Tab-separated table of C-alpha atoms in Angstrom:
chain	number	residue	atom	x	y	z
A	726	GLY	CA	113.270	105.626	109.851
A	727	ASN	CA	109.808	104.237	109.327
A	728	SER	CA	107.882	104.391	106.099
A	729	VAL	CA	105.412	102.473	103.977
A	730	THR	CA	105.394	102.272	100.207
A	731	GLN	CA	102.361	101.075	98.286
A	732	MET	CA	101.891	100.363	94.641
A	733	GLU	CA	100.361	103.296	92.889
A	734	GLY	CA	96.859	103.088	91.589
A	735	PRO	CA	94.309	103.329	90.465
A	736	VAL	CA	93.687	99.650	89.942
A	737	THR	CA	90.733	98.523	87.849
A	738	LEU	CA	89.718	94.875	87.787
A	739	SER	CA	86.843	92.847	86.489
A	740	GLU	CA	84.658	91.028	88.970
A	741	GLU	CA	86.135	87.691	90.112
A	742	ALA	CA	89.658	88.708	89.104
A	743	PHE	CA	92.649	88.133	91.381
A	744	LEU	CA	93.862	91.122	93.356
A	745	THR	CA	97.333	91.973	94.582
A	746	ILE	CA	98.250	95.311	96.101
A	747	ASN	CA	101.925	95.541	96.936
A	748	CYS	CA	103.160	97.060	100.168
A	749	THR	CA	106.719	97.271	101.414
A	750	TYR	CA	107.974	98.899	104.520
A	751	THR	CA	111.036	100.304	106.210
A	752	ALA	CA	111.100	100.158	109.960
A	753	THR	CA	113.250	100.081	113.008
A	754	GLY	CA	112.628	97.109	115.221
A	755	TYR	CA	109.658	94.833	114.723
A	756	PRO	CA	106.511	96.679	113.762
A	757	SER	CA	102.966	95.451	113.434
A	758	LEU	CA	101.477	95.740	109.980
A	759	PHE	CA	97.954	96.648	108.956
A	760	TRP	CA	95.669	97.031	105.991
A	761	TYR	CA	92.876	99.569	106.250
A	762	VAL	CA	90.054	100.092	103.785
A	763	GLN	CA	88.219	103.324	103.097
A	764	TYR	CA	84.904	103.263	101.274
A	765	PRO	CA	83.765	106.451	99.531
A	766	GLY	CA	82.886	109.210	101.976
A	767	GLU	CA	83.762	107.124	105.014
A	768	GLY	CA	86.579	106.797	107.502
A	769	LEU	CA	89.091	103.994	107.608
A	770	GLN	CA	88.203	100.496	108.715
A	771	LEU	CA	90.722	97.932	109.856
A	772	LEU	CA	90.735	95.134	107.299
A	773	LEU	CA	93.439	92.871	108.702
A	774	LYS	CA	96.658	92.917	110.658
A	775	ALA	CA	99.769	90.903	111.486
A	776	THR	CA	101.922	91.448	114.519
A	777	LYS	CA	105.009	89.369	113.805
A	778	ALA	CA	106.998	87.801	111.002
A	779	ASP	CA	105.260	85.030	109.043
A	780	ASP	CA	101.873	85.901	110.527
A	781	LYS	CA	99.034	85.910	108.034
A	782	GLY	CA	96.198	88.337	108.530
A	783	SER	CA	92.903	87.528	106.862
A	784	ASN	CA	89.406	88.933	106.690
A	785	LYS	CA	86.538	88.941	104.178
A	786	GLY	CA	88.565	86.882	101.719
A	787	PHE	CA	91.559	89.224	101.865
A	788	GLU	CA	94.931	87.968	103.049
A	789	ALA	CA	98.351	89.413	103.720
A	790	THR	CA	101.473	87.731	105.074
A	791	TYR	CA	104.119	89.555	107.093
A	792	ARG	CA	107.381	88.843	105.246
A	793	LYS	CA	110.325	90.087	107.235
A	794	GLU	CA	112.905	88.899	104.704
A	795	THR	CA	111.383	90.983	101.930
A	796	THR	CA	109.895	93.655	104.259
A	797	SER	CA	106.563	93.220	102.552
A	798	PHE	CA	102.904	92.866	103.423
A	799	HIS	CA	101.117	92.431	100.120
A	800	LEU	CA	97.330	92.337	100.095
A	801	GLU	CA	95.645	89.600	98.063
A	802	LYS	CA	92.170	88.396	97.275
A	803	GLY	CA	91.334	85.525	95.018
A	804	SER	CA	88.093	86.844	93.574
A	805	VAL	CA	87.130	90.470	93.915
A	806	GLN	CA	83.599	91.799	93.967
A	807	VAL	CA	82.146	95.141	92.978
A	808	SER	CA	81.621	95.853	96.666
A	809	ASP	CA	85.394	95.711	97.200
A	810	SER	CA	85.795	98.977	95.336
A	811	ALA	CA	87.508	101.270	97.837
A	812	VAL	CA	90.862	102.770	98.744
A	813	TYR	CA	93.256	100.465	100.571
A	814	PHE	CA	95.956	101.733	102.932
A	815	CYS	CA	98.909	99.797	104.242
A	816	ALA	CA	100.258	100.918	107.616
A	817	LEU	CA	102.722	100.043	110.327
A	818	SER	CA	103.028	100.849	113.993
A	819	HIS	CA	105.227	100.062	116.933
A	820	ILE	CA	104.011	99.082	120.370
A	821	SER	CA	106.409	101.588	121.834
A	822	GLY	CA	105.216	104.583	119.884
A	823	ASN	CA	102.223	106.638	118.955
A	824	GLN	CA	102.835	106.976	115.313
A	825	PHE	CA	101.037	105.070	112.607
A	826	TYR	CA	102.777	105.284	109.270
A	827	PHE	CA	100.447	105.043	106.300
A	828	GLY	CA	101.122	104.379	102.683
A	829	THR	CA	99.610	106.702	100.111
A	830	GLY	CA	96.658	104.424	99.459
A	831	THR	CA	95.660	102.409	96.401
A	832	SER	CA	92.306	102.982	94.782
A	833	LEU	CA	90.581	99.834	93.565
A	834	THR	CA	87.619	99.817	91.208
A	835	VAL	CA	85.933	96.529	90.391
A	836	ILE	CA	83.702	96.517	87.337
A	837	PRO	CA	80.938	93.982	86.718
B	1033	GLY	CA	83.476	96.692	119.865
B	1034	ALA	CA	86.009	99.497	119.419
B	1035	VAL	CA	83.716	102.017	117.803
B	1036	VAL	CA	84.673	105.629	117.292
B	1037	SER	CA	82.146	108.267	116.355
B	1038	GLN	CA	82.540	111.759	115.005
B	1039	HIS	CA	80.127	114.626	115.051
B	1040	PRO	CA	79.131	116.263	112.865
B	1041	SER	CA	79.593	114.116	109.789
B	1042	TRP	CA	79.594	117.190	107.623
B	1043	VAL	CA	79.536	120.909	108.252
B	1044	ILE	CA	79.453	124.040	106.146
B	1045	CYS	CA	80.615	127.258	107.715
B	1046	LYS	CA	81.393	130.767	106.604
B	1047	SER	CA	84.898	132.091	106.344
B	1048	GLY	CA	86.069	133.579	109.630
B	1049	THR	CA	83.906	131.477	111.878
B	1050	SER	CA	85.000	128.591	114.097
B	1051	VAL	CA	83.764	125.052	114.002
B	1052	LYS	CA	84.140	122.241	116.542
B	1053	ILE	CA	84.396	118.571	115.661
B	1054	GLU	CA	83.911	115.893	118.294
B	1055	CYS	CA	85.530	112.491	118.407
B	1056	ARG	CA	84.227	109.877	120.835
B	1057	SER	CA	85.307	106.353	121.650
B	1058	LEU	CA	81.990	104.678	122.364
B	1059	ASP	CA	82.951	101.436	124.043
B	1060	PHE	CA	86.490	101.854	125.248
B	1061	GLN	CA	88.643	104.426	126.943
B	1062	ALA	CA	91.333	106.088	124.923
B	1063	THR	CA	94.097	108.027	126.595
B	1064	THR	CA	95.404	108.877	123.163
B	1065	MET	CA	93.487	110.041	120.120
B	1066	PHE	CA	94.742	111.318	116.822
B	1067	TRP	CA	93.506	113.873	114.338
B	1068	TYR	CA	94.168	113.442	110.648
B	1069	ARG	CA	93.436	115.501	107.614
B	1070	GLN	CA	92.827	113.939	104.258
B	1071	PHE	CA	92.915	115.751	100.956
B	1072	PRO	CA	91.105	114.327	97.946
B	1073	LYS	CA	92.721	111.148	96.670
B	1074	GLN	CA	95.567	111.435	99.146
B	1075	SER	CA	96.646	109.624	102.236
B	1076	LEU	CA	96.017	110.712	105.779
B	1077	MET	CA	98.165	113.456	107.191
B	1078	LEU	CA	98.626	113.281	110.926
B	1079	MET	CA	97.871	116.686	112.395
B	1080	ALA	CA	98.215	116.088	116.100
B	1081	THR	CA	98.203	113.596	118.908
B	1082	SER	CA	95.683	114.259	121.625
B	1083	ASN	CA	96.493	113.036	125.112
B	1084	GLU	CA	93.899	112.998	127.852
B	1085	GLY	CA	94.701	115.503	130.542
B	1086	SER	CA	97.607	117.139	128.764
B	1087	LYS	CA	98.373	119.376	125.827
B	1088	ALA	CA	98.181	117.989	122.354
B	1089	THR	CA	101.312	117.337	120.363
B	1090	TYR	CA	101.200	118.913	116.919
B	1091	GLU	CA	103.023	117.755	113.829
B	1092	GLN	CA	105.399	120.063	112.125
B	1093	GLY	CA	103.644	122.635	109.996
B	1094	VAL	CA	100.295	122.392	111.782
B	1095	GLU	CA	99.218	125.654	113.411
B	1096	LYS	CA	98.308	124.916	116.991
B	1097	ASP	CA	96.498	128.226	117.400
B	1098	LYS	CA	94.322	127.465	114.425
B	1099	PHE	CA	93.543	123.848	115.178
B	1100	LEU	CA	92.694	123.708	118.865
B	1101	ILE	CA	92.564	120.260	120.361
B	1102	ASN	CA	91.060	119.378	123.712
B	1103	HIS	CA	91.038	115.872	125.183
B	1104	ALA	CA	88.724	116.473	128.077
B	1105	SER	CA	87.965	112.893	129.024
B	1106	LEU	CA	89.016	109.342	128.234
B	1107	THR	CA	86.308	109.102	125.607
B	1108	LEU	CA	86.182	112.546	124.034
B	1109	SER	CA	88.555	114.691	122.018
B	1110	THR	CA	87.550	117.827	120.167
B	1111	LEU	CA	89.131	119.676	117.268
B	1112	THR	CA	88.189	123.317	116.826
B	1113	VAL	CA	89.094	124.989	113.567
B	1114	THR	CA	89.334	128.669	114.430
B	1115	SER	CA	88.806	131.492	111.982
B	1116	ALA	CA	88.218	129.020	109.207
B	1117	HIS	CA	89.200	129.800	105.637
B	1118	PRO	CA	88.341	128.031	102.399
B	1119	GLU	CA	91.731	126.331	102.373
B	1120	ASP	CA	90.746	124.583	105.619
B	1121	SER	CA	88.063	122.706	103.709
B	1122	SER	CA	88.956	119.074	103.990
B	1123	PHE	CA	88.007	115.689	105.375
B	1124	TYR	CA	89.006	115.431	109.036
B	1125	ILE	CA	89.321	112.002	110.577
B	1126	CYS	CA	90.002	111.114	114.181
B	1127	SER	CA	91.183	107.858	115.612
B	1128	ALA	CA	91.475	106.404	119.066
B	1129	ARG	CA	94.317	104.167	120.128
B	1130	LEU	CA	93.691	100.858	121.813
B	1131	ALA	CA	96.458	98.711	123.238
B	1132	THR	CA	96.009	95.081	122.217
B	1133	GLY	CA	98.902	93.356	123.877
B	1134	PHE	CA	101.425	93.227	121.068
B	1135	ALA	CA	100.627	96.464	119.373
B	1136	TYR	CA	98.489	99.488	119.305
B	1137	GLU	CA	95.529	99.521	117.002
B	1138	GLN	CA	93.862	102.636	115.815
B	1139	TYR	CA	90.110	102.751	115.370
B	1140	PHE	CA	88.935	105.473	113.100
B	1141	GLY	CA	85.906	107.653	113.159
B	1142	PRO	CA	83.811	108.023	110.014
B	1143	GLY	CA	85.250	111.446	109.288
B	1144	THR	CA	83.897	114.992	109.120
B	1145	ARG	CA	83.637	116.822	105.829
B	1146	LEU	CA	84.298	120.520	106.435
B	1147	THR	CA	83.441	123.045	103.757
B	1148	VAL	CA	84.305	126.683	104.339
B	1149	THR	CA	82.552	129.135	102.059
């Protein structure tokens, strides 16, 4: 089957700290992987994506590398800002299907 | 590009009434849209898949007679919560699917906060 597992939060970091949010997946075939971000009271926004093994998605200082050997897609940022405080969702999808599979989300709070 | 809007952004209704939520893809056509429900501090729960020109496909446990979905055009899907009750209060999010060559991407609306009193 298909599923996504994220590290549980909440995560609290000081400004300029290094961020890692772990995400592992189980999937049939070769899915595409995504990170979405949800700011308070808003819908989800696509943060970055990777469509095949060893691809690195990046956006706004965030990065994630599609690791087929470890079935992982960990989100990283070298120096977080207060404005990065949000909930982050890891997800996968297949070109052949409708379904997006989301992780449970990880809440990040960055304090000044 | 790839913007999805929802209307209204929030709504308060009385128990027993019905409320309609619209989901529009503003700059692309979407044959498939999705409706999610999100409870506080939880992930998104897929309620149904809305296909233009055909009946929606509901996930197990979702009452199709209570959550009516209509995908009338390639840019509009509506969710009607019928005979709403307080337990239907939630954050409803729609998304529209866009094929991008190697995968589908989903673009999400900003969500609709429904409160049933």
